[in-house]
């Protein structure tokens, strides 16, 4: 038995009906359906049995909680921790170099 596909607003993560034209929560207009797994976009008729490209039909994990808890509808994804560490090291090196050149 195949799962019935569920549809979510790409902007706020709210679950919406298959035939709605805009999100009842945030008002975003839907021009197409986008698969959260492979990113394929197309008209909703193509997604009646799930994604026509990869077969995905499950909701995104914790869509409502994840989108509304910290991001308030933003699609921002935090960077990995190593990028902050490398950025801090580069900044310290630049500051040390500027300090060295000024005192010279």
PDB file of C-alpha atoms in Angstrom:
ATOM      1  CA  UNK A   1       0.000   0.000   0.000  1.00  0.00           C
ATOM      2  CA  UNK A   2       1.568   3.271  -1.137  1.00  0.00           C
ATOM      3  CA  UNK A   3       1.357   6.337   1.081  1.00  0.00           C
ATOM      4  CA  UNK A   4      -0.874   9.164  -0.040  1.00  0.00           C
ATOM      5  CA  UNK A   5       1.336  12.176  -0.846  1.00  0.00           C
ATOM      6  CA  UNK A   6       1.119  15.165   1.472  1.00  0.00           C
ATOM      7  CA  UNK A   7       1.762  18.740   0.388  1.00  0.00           C
ATOM      8  CA  UNK A   8       3.521  21.468   2.380  1.00  0.00           C
ATOM      9  CA  UNK A   9       4.044  25.160   1.800  1.00  0.00           C
ATOM     10  CA  UNK A  10       7.632  25.702   0.684  1.00  0.00           C
ATOM     11  CA  UNK A  11       7.677  29.057   2.489  1.00  0.00           C
ATOM     12  CA  UNK A  12       6.313  28.277   5.976  1.00  0.00           C
ATOM     13  CA  UNK A  13       6.128  24.455   6.105  1.00  0.00           C
ATOM     14  CA  UNK A  14       2.354  24.383   6.812  1.00  0.00           C
ATOM     15  CA  UNK A  15       0.571  21.313   5.434  1.00  0.00           C
ATOM     16  CA  UNK A  16      -1.806  22.274   2.631  1.00  0.00           C
ATOM     17  CA  UNK A  17      -4.319  20.454   0.489  1.00  0.00           C
ATOM     18  CA  UNK A  18      -3.351  19.165  -2.952  1.00  0.00           C
ATOM     19  CA  UNK A  19      -5.696  21.514  -4.808  1.00  0.00           C
ATOM     20  CA  UNK A  20      -5.152  24.786  -2.942  1.00  0.00           C
ATOM     21  CA  UNK A  21      -3.659  27.702  -4.872  1.00  0.00           C
ATOM     22  CA  UNK A  22      -2.196  29.563  -1.879  1.00  0.00           C
ATOM     23  CA  UNK A  23      -1.121  28.752   1.672  1.00  0.00           C
ATOM     24  CA  UNK A  24      -3.891  29.445   4.209  1.00  0.00           C
ATOM     25  CA  UNK A  25      -1.273  30.296   6.855  1.00  0.00           C
ATOM     26  CA  UNK A  26       1.198  32.634   5.110  1.00  0.00           C
ATOM     27  CA  UNK A  27      -0.650  33.451   1.866  1.00  0.00           C
ATOM     28  CA  UNK A  28       2.156  32.298  -0.467  1.00  0.00           C
ATOM     29  CA  UNK A  29       0.807  31.568  -3.975  1.00  0.00           C
ATOM     30  CA  UNK A  30       1.690  28.146  -5.403  1.00  0.00           C
ATOM     31  CA  UNK A  31       2.806  28.157  -9.035  1.00  0.00           C
ATOM     32  CA  UNK A  32       4.185  24.616  -8.939  1.00  0.00           C
ATOM     33  CA  UNK A  33       4.932  21.698  -6.653  1.00  0.00           C
ATOM     34  CA  UNK A  34       8.573  21.037  -5.670  1.00  0.00           C
ATOM     35  CA  UNK A  35       9.803  17.672  -4.411  1.00  0.00           C
ATOM     36  CA  UNK A  36      11.667  18.079  -1.083  1.00  0.00           C
ATOM     37  CA  UNK A  37      13.822  15.059  -1.905  1.00  0.00           C
ATOM     38  CA  UNK A  38      15.117  15.647  -5.444  1.00  0.00           C
ATOM     39  CA  UNK A  39      13.982  19.238  -6.087  1.00  0.00           C
ATOM     40  CA  UNK A  40      11.969  18.433  -9.213  1.00  0.00           C
ATOM     41  CA  UNK A  41       9.195  21.018  -9.878  1.00  0.00           C
ATOM     42  CA  UNK A  42       6.049  20.692 -11.912  1.00  0.00           C
ATOM     43  CA  UNK A  43       2.270  21.025 -11.906  1.00  0.00           C
ATOM     44  CA  UNK A  44       0.407  19.355  -9.041  1.00  0.00           C
ATOM     45  CA  UNK A  45      -1.243  16.874 -11.430  1.00  0.00           C
ATOM     46  CA  UNK A  46       2.148  15.197 -11.926  1.00  0.00           C
ATOM     47  CA  UNK A  47       2.555  14.634  -8.161  1.00  0.00           C
ATOM     48  CA  UNK A  48      -0.693  12.716  -7.471  1.00  0.00           C
ATOM     49  CA  UNK A  49       1.208   9.536  -6.620  1.00  0.00           C
ATOM     50  CA  UNK A  50       4.320  11.238  -5.262  1.00  0.00           C
ATOM     51  CA  UNK A  51       7.273  12.714  -7.128  1.00  0.00           C
ATOM     52  CA  UNK A  52       7.327  11.545 -10.767  1.00  0.00           C
ATOM     53  CA  UNK A  53      11.140  11.616 -10.780  1.00  0.00           C
ATOM     54  CA  UNK A  54      12.153   9.930  -7.517  1.00  0.00           C
ATOM     55  CA  UNK A  55       8.844   8.567  -6.126  1.00  0.00           C
ATOM     56  CA  UNK A  56       9.102  10.544  -2.878  1.00  0.00           C
ATOM     57  CA  UNK A  57       5.764  10.938  -1.086  1.00  0.00           C
ATOM     58  CA  UNK A  58       6.602  11.476   2.594  1.00  0.00           C
ATOM     59  CA  UNK A  59       6.403  14.880   4.277  1.00  0.00           C
ATOM     60  CA  UNK A  60       9.627  16.665   5.121  1.00  0.00           C
ATOM     61  CA  UNK A  61      10.803  15.676   8.603  1.00  0.00           C
ATOM     62  CA  UNK A  62       9.228  17.911  11.232  1.00  0.00           C
ATOM     63  CA  UNK A  63       8.189  20.445   8.571  1.00  0.00           C
ATOM     64  CA  UNK A  64       5.934  22.521  10.795  1.00  0.00           C
ATOM     65  CA  UNK A  65       8.173  22.377  13.861  1.00  0.00           C
ATOM     66  CA  UNK A  66      11.426  22.963  11.995  1.00  0.00           C
ATOM     67  CA  UNK A  67      10.206  25.918   9.947  1.00  0.00           C
ATOM     68  CA  UNK A  68       8.291  27.696  12.688  1.00  0.00           C
ATOM     69  CA  UNK A  69      10.510  27.107  15.709  1.00  0.00           C
ATOM     70  CA  UNK A  70      13.639  29.138  14.920  1.00  0.00           C
ATOM     71  CA  UNK A  71      13.427  30.284  11.332  1.00  0.00           C
ATOM     72  CA  UNK A  72      10.017  31.939  11.211  1.00  0.00           C
ATOM     73  CA  UNK A  73       9.410  30.840   7.610  1.00  0.00           C
ATOM     74  CA  UNK A  74      12.912  31.506   6.334  1.00  0.00           C
ATOM     75  CA  UNK A  75      14.664  28.903   4.236  1.00  0.00           C
ATOM     76  CA  UNK A  76      17.995  29.731   5.949  1.00  0.00           C
ATOM     77  CA  UNK A  77      20.152  26.733   6.775  1.00  0.00           C
ATOM     78  CA  UNK A  78      22.996  27.264   9.271  1.00  0.00           C
ATOM     79  CA  UNK A  79      26.528  26.643   8.055  1.00  0.00           C
ATOM     80  CA  UNK A  80      28.603  23.770   9.437  1.00  0.00           C
ATOM     81  CA  UNK A  81      30.649  24.597  12.547  1.00  0.00           C
ATOM     82  CA  UNK A  82      33.980  24.259  10.737  1.00  0.00           C
ATOM     83  CA  UNK A  83      33.160  27.263   8.524  1.00  0.00           C
ATOM     84  CA  UNK A  84      32.853  29.490  11.585  1.00  0.00           C
ATOM     85  CA  UNK A  85      36.140  28.177  13.002  1.00  0.00           C
ATOM     86  CA  UNK A  86      38.010  28.730   9.723  1.00  0.00           C
ATOM     87  CA  UNK A  87      36.496  32.219   9.396  1.00  0.00           C
ATOM     88  CA  UNK A  88      37.603  33.122  12.927  1.00  0.00           C
ATOM     89  CA  UNK A  89      41.151  31.898  12.262  1.00  0.00           C
ATOM     90  CA  UNK A  90      41.356  33.869   9.001  1.00  0.00           C
ATOM     91  CA  UNK A  91      40.066  36.980  10.758  1.00  0.00           C
ATOM     92  CA  UNK A  92      42.671  36.604  13.534  1.00  0.00           C
ATOM     93  CA  UNK A  93      45.469  36.175  10.978  1.00  0.00           C
ATOM     94  CA  UNK A  94      44.339  39.303   9.129  1.00  0.00           C
ATOM     95  CA  UNK A  95      44.165  41.296  12.373  1.00  0.00           C
ATOM     96  CA  UNK A  96      47.637  40.094  13.391  1.00  0.00           C
ATOM     97  CA  UNK A  97      49.042  41.022   9.978  1.00  0.00           C
ATOM     98  CA  UNK A  98      47.481  44.507  10.097  1.00  0.00           C
ATOM     99  CA  UNK A  99      48.730  44.979  13.647  1.00  0.00           C
ATOM    100  CA  UNK A 100      52.249  43.929  12.599  1.00  0.00           C
ATOM    101  CA  UNK A 101      52.253  46.301   9.619  1.00  0.00           C
ATOM    102  CA  UNK A 102      51.026  49.244  11.720  1.00  0.00           C
ATOM    103  CA  UNK A 103      53.676  48.807  14.447  1.00  0.00           C
ATOM    104  CA  UNK A 104      56.486  48.381  11.940  1.00  0.00           C
TER     105      UNK A 104
END
